[in-house]
mmCIF file of C-alpha atoms in Angstrom:
data_model
loop_
_atom_site.group_PDB
_atom_site.id
_atom_site.type_symbol
_atom_site.label_atom_id
_atom_site.label_comp_id
_atom_site.label_asym_id
_atom_site.label_seq_id
_atom_site.Cartn_x
_atom_site.Cartn_y
_atom_site.Cartn_z
ATOM 1 C CA UNK A 1 21.357 -15.630 -5.971
ATOM 2 C CA UNK A 2 18.263 -14.448 -4.051
ATOM 3 C CA UNK A 3 18.183 -11.313 -2.215
ATOM 4 C CA UNK A 4 17.140 -10.911 1.099
ATOM 5 C CA UNK A 5 14.913 -7.704 0.622
ATOM 6 C CA UNK A 6 11.831 -8.725 1.961
ATOM 7 C CA UNK A 7 13.471 -9.998 5.254
ATOM 8 C CA UNK A 8 15.567 -6.953 5.732
ATOM 9 C CA UNK A 9 12.615 -4.728 5.096
ATOM 10 C CA UNK A 10 10.469 -6.463 7.681
ATOM 11 C CA UNK A 11 13.379 -6.041 10.028
ATOM 12 C CA UNK A 12 13.652 -2.130 9.356
ATOM 13 C CA UNK A 13 9.861 -2.161 10.290
ATOM 14 C CA UNK A 14 10.326 -3.983 13.441
ATOM 15 C CA UNK A 15 13.118 -2.146 14.895
ATOM 16 C CA UNK A 16 11.179 1.286 13.740
ATOM 17 C CA UNK A 17 8.102 0.086 15.502
ATOM 18 C CA UNK A 18 10.382 -0.879 18.704
ATOM 19 C CA UNK A 19 11.992 2.433 18.779
ATOM 20 C CA UNK A 20 8.602 4.174 18.511
ATOM 21 C CA UNK A 21 7.255 2.143 21.272
ATOM 22 C CA UNK A 22 9.887 3.283 23.631
ATOM 23 C CA UNK A 23 8.634 6.520 23.155
ATOM 24 C CA UNK A 24 4.874 5.946 22.662
ATOM 25 C CA UNK A 25 3.454 2.859 24.510
ATOM 26 C CA UNK A 26 0.487 2.137 22.393
ATOM 27 C CA UNK A 27 3.019 1.153 19.510
ATOM 28 C CA UNK A 28 3.674 -1.925 21.393
ATOM 29 C CA UNK A 29 0.294 -3.482 20.629
ATOM 30 C CA UNK A 30 1.306 -2.802 17.123
ATOM 31 C CA UNK A 31 4.671 -4.954 17.568
ATOM 32 C CA UNK A 32 2.270 -7.752 19.097
ATOM 33 C CA UNK A 33 0.287 -8.065 16.338
ATOM 34 C CA UNK A 34 2.992 -7.658 13.396
ATOM 35 C CA UNK A 35 4.464 -11.008 13.272
ATOM 36 C CA UNK A 36 0.819 -12.374 12.506
ATOM 37 C CA UNK A 37 0.379 -9.577 10.020
ATOM 38 C CA UNK A 38 3.481 -10.624 8.089
ATOM 39 C CA UNK A 39 3.147 -14.312 8.035
ATOM 40 C CA UNK A 40 -0.469 -14.077 6.993
ATOM 41 C CA UNK A 41 0.156 -12.232 3.937
ATOM 42 C CA UNK A 42 2.857 -14.980 2.865
ATOM 43 C CA UNK A 43 0.698 -17.921 3.700
ATOM 44 C CA UNK A 44 -0.450 -19.635 0.326
ATOM 45 C CA UNK A 45 -3.488 -20.847 2.239
ATOM 46 C CA UNK A 46 -4.645 -17.239 2.222
ATOM 47 C CA UNK A 47 -3.200 -15.782 -1.217
ATOM 48 C CA UNK A 48 -2.473 -18.689 -3.877
ATOM 49 C CA UNK A 49 -0.117 -16.208 -5.403
ATOM 50 C CA UNK A 50 2.130 -15.338 -2.631
ATOM 51 C CA UNK A 51 4.630 -17.510 -3.168
ATOM 52 C CA UNK A 52 4.992 -16.764 -6.858
ATOM 53 C CA UNK A 53 5.323 -12.825 -5.943
ATOM 54 C CA UNK A 54 7.870 -13.515 -3.299
ATOM 55 C CA UNK A 55 10.058 -15.346 -5.703
ATOM 56 C CA UNK A 56 9.631 -12.564 -8.400
ATOM 57 C CA UNK A 57 10.815 -10.210 -5.578
ATOM 58 C CA UNK A 58 13.702 -12.478 -4.365
ATOM 59 C CA UNK A 59 15.110 -12.715 -7.976
ATOM 60 C CA UNK A 60 15.651 -9.354 -8.743
ATOM 61 C CA UNK A 61 19.376 -8.477 -9.250
ATOM 62 C CA UNK A 62 21.385 -6.173 -7.495
ATOM 63 C CA UNK A 63 22.134 -2.906 -9.311
ATOM 64 C CA UNK A 64 24.637 -0.267 -8.698
ATOM 65 C CA UNK A 65 22.066 2.623 -8.161
ATOM 66 C CA UNK A 66 23.613 6.309 -8.880
ATOM 67 C CA UNK A 67 20.856 8.228 -7.330
ATOM 68 C CA UNK A 68 17.013 7.698 -6.061
ATOM 69 C CA UNK A 69 14.666 10.595 -6.413
ATOM 70 C CA UNK A 70 11.622 10.557 -4.198
ATOM 71 C CA UNK A 71 10.630 14.199 -5.551
ATOM 72 C CA UNK A 72 10.054 13.113 -9.013
ATOM 73 C CA UNK A 73 6.518 12.748 -10.750
ATOM 74 C CA UNK A 74 7.977 9.547 -12.085
ATOM 75 C CA UNK A 75 9.666 7.868 -8.937
ATOM 76 C CA UNK A 76 13.218 7.330 -10.269
ATOM 77 C CA UNK A 77 15.880 4.849 -9.629
ATOM 78 C CA UNK A 78 18.884 6.182 -11.812
ATOM 79 C CA UNK A 79 21.101 2.951 -12.665
ATOM 80 C CA UNK A 80 23.333 1.580 -15.112
ATOM 81 C CA UNK A 81 21.436 -1.631 -16.651
ATOM 82 C CA UNK A 82 23.281 -4.333 -18.651
ATOM 83 C CA UNK A 83 20.974 -5.682 -21.303
ATOM 84 C CA UNK A 84 20.328 -8.996 -19.435
ATOM 85 C CA UNK A 85 19.894 -7.373 -16.547
ATOM 86 C CA UNK A 86 17.025 -5.143 -18.042
ATOM 87 C CA UNK A 87 15.425 -8.228 -19.443
ATOM 88 C CA UNK A 88 15.419 -9.904 -16.353
ATOM 89 C CA UNK A 89 14.090 -7.052 -14.170
ATOM 90 C CA UNK A 90 11.552 -6.393 -16.806
ATOM 91 C CA UNK A 91 10.186 -10.103 -16.746
ATOM 92 C CA UNK A 92 9.993 -10.002 -12.941
ATOM 93 C CA UNK A 93 8.268 -7.047 -12.568
ATOM 94 C CA UNK A 94 5.986 -8.092 -15.260
ATOM 95 C CA UNK A 95 5.156 -11.392 -12.933
ATOM 96 C CA UNK A 96 3.869 -8.545 -10.265
ATOM 97 C CA UNK A 97 1.065 -7.191 -12.791
ATOM 98 C CA UNK A 98 -1.108 -5.180 -12.813
ATOM 99 C CA UNK A 99 0.387 -2.313 -11.837
ATOM 100 C CA UNK A 100 -2.144 0.405 -10.949
ATOM 101 C CA UNK A 101 -0.637 3.163 -8.694
ATOM 102 C CA UNK A 102 2.703 4.737 -10.145
ATOM 103 C CA UNK A 103 4.684 5.772 -12.028
ATOM 104 C CA UNK A 104 8.154 4.135 -11.353
ATOM 105 C CA UNK A 105 11.222 4.197 -13.422
ATOM 106 C CA UNK A 106 14.152 1.887 -13.221
ATOM 107 C CA UNK A 107 17.474 2.746 -15.071
ATOM 108 C CA UNK A 108 18.283 5.703 -17.244
ATOM 109 C CA UNK A 109 19.987 9.125 -16.455
ATOM 110 C CA UNK A 110 23.325 7.649 -15.821
ATOM 111 C CA UNK A 111 25.218 9.547 -12.997
ATOM 112 C CA UNK A 112 27.976 11.705 -14.340
ATOM 113 C CA UNK A 113 30.140 10.303 -11.307
ATOM 114 C CA UNK A 114 30.021 7.034 -12.995
ATOM 115 C CA UNK A 115 31.954 6.409 -16.161
ATOM 116 C CA UNK A 116 30.255 3.782 -18.666
ATOM 117 C CA UNK A 117 31.825 2.577 -21.573
ATOM 118 C CA UNK A 118 29.065 3.412 -24.205
ATOM 119 C CA UNK A 119 30.681 1.375 -26.887
ATOM 120 C CA UNK A 120 29.854 -1.876 -24.841
ATOM 121 C CA UNK A 121 26.976 -3.649 -26.003
ATOM 122 C CA UNK A 122 26.228 -4.960 -22.739
ATOM 123 C CA UNK A 123 25.033 -1.576 -21.379
ATOM 124 C CA UNK A 124 22.061 0.352 -22.421
ATOM 125 C CA UNK A 125 20.516 3.833 -21.530
ATOM 126 C CA UNK A 126 17.099 2.706 -22.136
ATOM 127 C CA UNK A 127 15.295 2.613 -18.592
ATOM 128 C CA UNK A 128 12.153 0.546 -17.603
ATOM 129 C CA UNK A 129 9.084 2.757 -17.239
ATOM 130 C CA UNK A 130 6.458 1.082 -15.051
ATOM 131 C CA UNK A 131 3.535 3.132 -16.797
ATOM 132 C CA UNK A 132 0.796 2.337 -14.422
ATOM 133 C CA UNK A 133 -3.004 2.797 -14.723
ATOM 134 C CA UNK A 134 -3.089 5.690 -12.863
ATOM 135 C CA UNK A 135 -1.137 8.980 -12.990
ATOM 136 C CA UNK A 136 -0.838 8.924 -9.133
ATOM 137 C CA UNK A 137 1.287 11.822 -9.668
ATOM 138 C CA UNK A 138 -1.504 13.882 -10.912
ATOM 139 C CA UNK A 139 -3.315 13.349 -7.467
ATOM 140 C CA UNK A 140 -0.063 14.064 -5.423
ATOM 141 C CA UNK A 141 -0.062 17.025 -7.892
ATOM 142 C CA UNK A 142 -3.372 18.327 -6.585
ATOM 143 C CA UNK A 143 -3.070 17.186 -3.058
ATOM 144 C CA UNK A 144 0.428 18.371 -1.833
ATOM 145 C CA UNK A 145 -0.055 21.945 -2.125
ATOM 146 C CA UNK A 146 -2.423 22.088 0.336
ATOM 147 C CA UNK A 147 -1.042 19.779 3.132
ATOM 148 C CA UNK A 148 0.526 21.102 6.478
ATOM 149 C CA UNK A 149 4.595 20.095 6.246
ATOM 150 C CA UNK A 150 5.307 16.588 6.379
ATOM 151 C CA UNK A 151 8.683 17.234 7.521
ATOM 152 C CA UNK A 152 9.473 15.366 10.747
ATOM 153 C CA UNK A 153 6.209 13.928 10.747
ATOM 154 C CA UNK A 154 5.094 10.371 11.333
ATOM 155 C CA UNK A 155 2.538 9.551 8.484
ATOM 156 C CA UNK A 156 0.064 6.577 7.994
ATOM 157 C CA UNK A 157 -1.004 6.238 4.531
ATOM 158 C CA UNK A 158 -4.400 3.921 4.319
ATOM 159 C CA UNK A 159 -5.059 1.764 1.355
ATOM 160 C CA UNK A 160 -1.582 2.890 -0.177
ATOM 161 C CA UNK A 161 -1.346 0.447 -2.959
ATOM 162 C CA UNK A 162 1.875 -0.150 -4.568
ATOM 163 C CA UNK A 163 3.219 2.600 -2.202
ATOM 164 C CA UNK A 164 3.800 5.268 -4.708
ATOM 165 C CA UNK A 165 2.185 8.018 -2.756
ATOM 166 C CA UNK A 166 3.898 6.848 0.630
ATOM 167 C CA UNK A 167 7.473 7.360 -1.123
ATOM 168 C CA UNK A 168 6.315 10.557 -2.372
ATOM 169 C CA UNK A 169 5.051 11.497 1.524
ATOM 170 C CA UNK A 170 9.252 10.174 2.460
ATOM 171 C CA UNK A 171 10.522 12.610 -0.331
ATOM 172 C CA UNK A 172 8.750 15.383 1.177
ATOM 173 C CA UNK A 173 10.551 14.760 4.650
ATOM 174 C CA UNK A 174 8.299 12.819 6.781
ATOM 175 C CA UNK A 175 10.117 11.011 9.367
ATOM 176 C CA UNK A 176 8.344 7.985 9.094
ATOM 177 C CA UNK A 177 5.898 6.877 6.545
ATOM 178 C CA UNK A 178 3.719 3.637 7.412
ATOM 179 C CA UNK A 179 1.928 2.214 4.255
ATOM 180 C CA UNK A 180 -1.182 -0.151 5.197
ATOM 181 C CA UNK A 181 -3.029 -1.971 2.615
ATOM 182 C CA UNK A 182 -4.420 -5.571 2.678
ATOM 183 C CA UNK A 183 -3.328 -6.678 -0.867
ATOM 184 C CA UNK A 184 -0.644 -9.429 -1.099
ATOM 185 C CA UNK A 185 0.236 -7.965 -4.969
ATOM 186 C CA UNK A 186 0.561 -4.597 -3.786
ATOM 187 C CA UNK A 187 3.182 -5.448 -0.777
ATOM 188 C CA UNK A 188 5.080 -7.273 -3.146
ATOM 189 C CA UNK A 189 4.981 -4.431 -5.745
ATOM 190 C CA UNK A 190 6.441 -2.347 -3.158
ATOM 191 C CA UNK A 191 9.076 -4.536 -1.945
ATOM 192 C CA UNK A 192 10.168 -4.833 -5.731
ATOM 193 C CA UNK A 193 10.456 -1.088 -5.587
ATOM 194 C CA UNK A 194 11.999 -1.038 -1.966
ATOM 195 C CA UNK A 195 14.842 -3.715 -3.571
ATOM 196 C CA UNK A 196 15.992 -0.745 -5.904
ATOM 197 C CA UNK A 197 15.513 2.075 -3.679
ATOM 198 C CA UNK A 198 17.744 0.139 -0.833
ATOM 199 C CA UNK A 199 18.637 2.765 2.053
ATOM 200 C CA UNK A 200 17.910 5.592 -0.160
ATOM 201 C CA UNK A 201 15.079 6.847 2.089
ATOM 202 C CA UNK A 202 16.874 6.121 5.095
ATOM 203 C CA UNK A 203 17.583 8.573 8.289
ATOM 204 C CA UNK A 204 20.870 9.998 8.191
ATOM 205 C CA UNK A 205 23.270 11.119 10.790
ATOM 206 C CA UNK A 206 26.994 11.492 11.866
ATOM 207 C CA UNK A 207 27.433 7.603 12.298
ATOM 208 C CA UNK A 208 25.954 6.868 8.817
ATOM 209 C CA UNK A 209 22.877 5.361 7.562
ATOM 210 C CA UNK A 210 19.838 4.794 9.925
ATOM 211 C CA UNK A 211 16.431 3.270 9.782
ATOM 212 C CA UNK A 212 14.576 3.177 6.738
ATOM 213 C CA UNK A 213 11.498 5.437 6.829
ATOM 214 C CA UNK A 214 9.091 4.072 4.446
ATOM 215 C CA UNK A 215 7.186 1.023 5.333
ATOM 216 C CA UNK A 216 4.425 -1.217 4.603
ATOM 217 C CA UNK A 217 1.781 -3.364 6.599
ATOM 218 C CA UNK A 218 -0.312 -5.538 4.603
ATOM 219 C CA UNK A 219 -3.206 -5.133 6.724
ATOM 220 C CA UNK A 220 -6.411 -3.058 6.284
ATOM 221 C CA UNK A 221 -7.672 -0.049 8.663
ATOM 222 C CA UNK A 222 -9.586 -2.167 10.861
ATOM 223 C CA UNK A 223 -6.673 -4.536 11.663
ATOM 224 C CA UNK A 224 -4.959 -1.782 13.481
ATOM 225 C CA UNK A 225 -5.277 -1.356 17.425
ATOM 226 C CA UNK A 226 -7.919 0.992 18.217
ATOM 227 C CA UNK A 227 -7.128 4.456 19.250
ATOM 228 C CA UNK A 228 -3.196 4.278 18.625
ATOM 229 C CA UNK A 229 -2.748 8.151 18.046
ATOM 230 C CA UNK A 230 0.552 7.479 16.932
ATOM 231 C CA UNK A 231 0.330 9.659 13.586
ATOM 232 C CA UNK A 232 0.809 13.235 12.607
ATOM 233 C CA UNK A 233 -1.067 12.833 9.514
ATOM 234 C CA UNK A 234 -2.879 10.207 8.273
ATOM 235 C CA UNK A 235 -4.231 9.900 4.364
ATOM 236 C CA UNK A 236 -7.063 8.137 3.405
ATOM 237 C CA UNK A 237 -7.104 8.298 -0.599
ATOM 238 C CA UNK A 238 -9.503 6.230 -2.585
ATOM 239 C CA UNK A 239 -10.835 4.089 0.285
ATOM 240 C CA UNK A 240 -14.043 5.508 1.904
ATOM 241 C CA UNK A 241 -16.398 4.614 -1.097
ATOM 242 C CA UNK A 242 -15.472 1.057 -0.530
ATOM 243 C CA UNK A 243 -16.453 1.043 3.111
ATOM 244 C CA UNK A 244 -20.115 -0.128 3.991
ATOM 245 C CA UNK A 245 -19.683 2.069 6.962
ATOM 246 C CA UNK A 246 -18.322 5.428 6.421
ATOM 247 C CA UNK A 247 -18.737 6.683 9.901
ATOM 248 C CA UNK A 248 -16.865 3.807 11.550
ATOM 249 C CA UNK A 249 -13.840 4.208 8.873
ATOM 250 C CA UNK A 250 -13.642 8.181 10.044
ATOM 251 C CA UNK A 251 -13.520 7.347 13.571
ATOM 252 C CA UNK A 252 -10.778 4.544 12.809
ATOM 253 C CA UNK A 253 -9.031 7.407 11.023
ATOM 254 C CA UNK A 254 -9.545 9.881 13.918
ATOM 255 C CA UNK A 255 -8.326 6.917 16.247
ATOM 256 C CA UNK A 256 -4.763 6.701 14.593
ATOM 257 C CA UNK A 257 -4.128 10.652 14.839
ATOM 258 C CA UNK A 258 -2.450 12.475 17.608
ATOM 259 C CA UNK A 259 -4.306 15.465 18.920
ATOM 260 C CA UNK A 260 -4.242 18.410 16.547
ATOM 261 C CA UNK A 261 -3.224 15.919 13.605
ATOM 262 C CA UNK A 262 -4.328 16.472 10.029
ATOM 263 C CA UNK A 263 -6.649 13.978 7.956
ATOM 264 C CA UNK A 264 -6.218 13.865 4.169
ATOM 265 C CA UNK A 265 -9.471 12.631 2.885
ATOM 266 C CA UNK A 266 -9.883 11.686 -1.051
ATOM 267 C CA UNK A 267 -12.751 10.259 -2.033
ATOM 268 C CA UNK A 268 -15.490 9.879 -4.954
ATOM 269 C CA UNK A 269 -18.155 12.306 -4.681
ATOM 270 C CA UNK A 270 -21.283 13.846 -6.744
ATOM 271 C CA UNK A 271 -22.469 17.104 -7.083
ATOM 272 C CA UNK A 272 -25.743 18.384 -4.633
ATOM 273 C CA UNK A 273 -26.430 19.946 -1.311
ATOM 274 C CA UNK A 274 -25.325 18.837 2.234
ATOM 275 C CA UNK A 275 -28.486 16.231 1.628
ATOM 276 C CA UNK A 276 -27.250 14.603 -1.340
ATOM 277 C CA UNK A 277 -25.744 11.000 -1.044
ATOM 278 C CA UNK A 278 -25.494 8.457 -3.860
ATOM 279 C CA UNK A 279 -25.924 4.557 -3.141
ATOM 280 C CA UNK A 280 -25.270 2.703 -5.996
ATOM 281 C CA UNK A 281 -27.835 -0.121 -6.489
ATOM 282 C CA UNK A 282 -25.260 -2.617 -7.882
ATOM 283 C CA UNK A 283 -22.309 -1.554 -9.828
ATOM 284 C CA UNK A 284 -20.844 2.007 -10.004
ATOM 285 C CA UNK A 285 -18.317 2.310 -12.865
ATOM 286 C CA UNK A 286 -18.526 -1.515 -12.819
ATOM 287 C CA UNK A 287 -17.301 -1.667 -9.543
ATOM 288 C CA UNK A 288 -19.481 -3.863 -7.018
ATOM 289 C CA UNK A 289 -17.761 -2.426 -3.688
ATOM 290 C CA UNK A 290 -18.969 1.430 -3.816
ATOM 291 C CA UNK A 291 -21.631 2.085 -1.192
ATOM 292 C CA UNK A 292 -21.441 5.390 -0.891
ATOM 293 C CA UNK A 293 -20.708 8.842 -2.777
ATOM 294 C CA UNK A 294 -21.907 11.658 -0.949
ATOM 295 C CA UNK A 295 -21.491 15.430 -2.333
ATOM 296 C CA UNK A 296 -18.812 17.837 -1.025
ATOM 297 C CA UNK A 297 -20.926 19.519 1.509
ATOM 298 C CA UNK A 298 -22.479 16.254 2.998
ATOM 299 C CA UNK A 299 -18.769 14.954 3.486
ATOM 300 C CA UNK A 300 -17.974 17.876 5.278
ATOM 301 C CA UNK A 301 -21.062 17.486 7.569
ATOM 302 C CA UNK A 302 -19.861 13.692 8.012
ATOM 303 C CA UNK A 303 -16.442 14.930 8.863
ATOM 304 C CA UNK A 304 -17.923 17.697 11.402
ATOM 305 C CA UNK A 305 -20.051 14.999 12.824
ATOM 306 C CA UNK A 306 -16.917 12.468 13.205
ATOM 307 C CA UNK A 307 -15.271 15.038 15.711
ATOM 308 C CA UNK A 308 -12.959 16.854 13.171
ATOM 309 C CA UNK A 309 -12.595 20.478 13.046
ATOM 310 C CA UNK A 310 -11.333 23.054 10.410
ATOM 311 C CA UNK A 311 -12.832 20.699 7.687
ATOM 312 C CA UNK A 312 -12.039 22.377 4.028
ATOM 313 C CA UNK A 313 -12.251 20.967 0.590
ATOM 314 C CA UNK A 314 -9.269 21.658 -1.081
ATOM 315 C CA UNK A 315 -9.908 20.283 -4.911
ATOM 316 C CA UNK A 316 -12.671 18.483 -6.992
ATOM 317 C CA UNK A 317 -11.543 16.978 -9.946
ATOM 318 C CA UNK A 318 -13.242 14.875 -12.863
ATOM 319 C CA UNK A 319 -11.286 11.522 -13.199
ATOM 320 C CA UNK A 320 -10.427 11.745 -16.847
ATOM 321 C CA UNK A 321 -9.325 8.900 -19.471
ATOM 322 C CA UNK A 322 -5.847 10.359 -19.561
ATOM 323 C CA UNK A 323 -5.465 9.850 -15.920
ATOM 324 C CA UNK A 324 -6.796 6.164 -15.396
ATOM 325 C CA UNK A 325 -6.339 4.075 -18.208
ATOM 326 C CA UNK A 326 -4.753 0.776 -19.855
ATOM 327 C CA UNK A 327 -1.489 0.441 -20.411
ATOM 328 C CA UNK A 328 1.318 -2.182 -21.220
ATOM 329 C CA UNK A 329 1.532 -2.590 -17.292
ATOM 330 C CA UNK A 330 -2.307 -2.804 -16.606
ATOM 331 C CA UNK A 331 -3.542 -4.401 -19.603
ATOM 332 C CA UNK A 332 -7.425 -5.116 -18.071
ATOM 333 C CA UNK A 333 -10.297 -2.917 -18.613
ATOM 334 C CA UNK A 334 -9.965 0.647 -17.138
ATOM 335 C CA UNK A 335 -11.915 3.879 -16.969
ATOM 336 C CA UNK A 336 -12.857 4.386 -20.700
ATOM 337 C CA UNK A 337 -14.564 0.837 -20.634
ATOM 338 C CA UNK A 338 -16.613 1.870 -17.612
ATOM 339 C CA UNK A 339 -18.102 5.101 -19.196
ATOM 340 C CA UNK A 340 -21.101 5.209 -21.284
ATOM 341 C CA UNK A 341 -19.763 5.148 -24.846
ATOM 342 C CA UNK A 342 -22.045 7.920 -25.900
ATOM 343 C CA UNK A 343 -21.982 10.071 -23.160
ATOM 344 C CA UNK A 344 -18.516 10.112 -20.907
ATOM 345 C CA UNK A 345 -20.219 12.235 -18.426
ATOM 346 C CA UNK A 346 -22.104 8.819 -17.150
ATOM 347 C CA UNK A 347 -21.029 5.310 -16.214
ATOM 348 C CA UNK A 348 -22.200 2.536 -17.938
ATOM 349 C CA UNK A 349 -24.902 2.265 -15.271
ATOM 350 C CA UNK A 350 -26.141 5.775 -15.739
ATOM 351 C CA UNK A 351 -24.663 7.222 -12.679
ATOM 352 C CA UNK A 352 -22.692 10.755 -12.923
ATOM 353 C CA UNK A 353 -19.028 9.743 -13.981
ATOM 354 C CA UNK A 354 -16.008 9.668 -11.430
ATOM 355 C CA UNK A 355 -15.363 12.913 -9.806
ATOM 356 C CA UNK A 356 -12.888 12.926 -6.519
ATOM 357 C CA UNK A 357 -12.795 15.531 -3.725
ATOM 358 C CA UNK A 358 -9.906 16.148 -1.361
ATOM 359 C CA UNK A 359 -10.817 17.314 1.954
ATOM 360 C CA UNK A 360 -8.444 18.363 4.835
ATOM 361 C CA UNK A 361 -9.455 18.124 8.307
ATOM 362 C CA UNK A 362 -7.996 18.515 11.995
ATOM 363 C CA UNK A 363 -8.170 16.077 14.894
#
């Protein structure tokens, strides 16, 4: 029997935007564009694998979920898995590889509220751990202590990948989280996790469960209506260096923020003064879509020139091969393959190895 996870999640998104538009008329333009956005990501002409991804999500079995922990470093869905369910779920999730942002766990930690016959060979305590390429939890640990509270806030997560950080934002109390990313694969990875999270992230009130709080729109930032001014906090993590026009990206981010809203910007940087910017000649760490790597001082200047205030750098970290690596769930080349084998402080091309800075600013 097929589930209706994607249809239900998209309906929740529509209703959330509809409620928002009644308070903030700028959201009506989002509603106008939403059908096209959602239809395009399922169009085989645009994405050859879209039907297969949809089928994988639709075939995920329904579990009795005991608890969902959106505040855990490993985003955990506690449930009792039969051996057949475990095999089925594992096979379907593997069809959505590679999994880059996470980690996630499905199963394990059986709730004390539920009694299971442990002598029954049909049940297993072994969870499914989606050990993703990135320890995205490490990035969240670096960023979270410096954020203004997310409680009650409307949040936009730009380039959100599989949605791991978006779930963590909901776990931190955000009123609404909208993740955007144009990847067809990442959209369906999010929907696979949504299937098991169910209504665990929904608003609660005296009449029962309300709207979902975590949503996904499969589009890039530039597809959004300009100057929507709908969000209290906007995250852009791991996106800026992929943009050919970084100032345009910063202006687009600014246009989505309410006055006084907070931007959280995380990107690749290099050592240097306010005039130092690296423009890779061809590839950087084997990526052919990296355009500008500024110093922290230069990036602060960019943000101020774009009109942001109270700009501060809260973290700088060199990416390690423990944080980004090949796993069972991402079997392609990873960071270790992109560094000079004789000098890990350099990329294969001879540039400084990846170092990431997180900056926070106000509109």
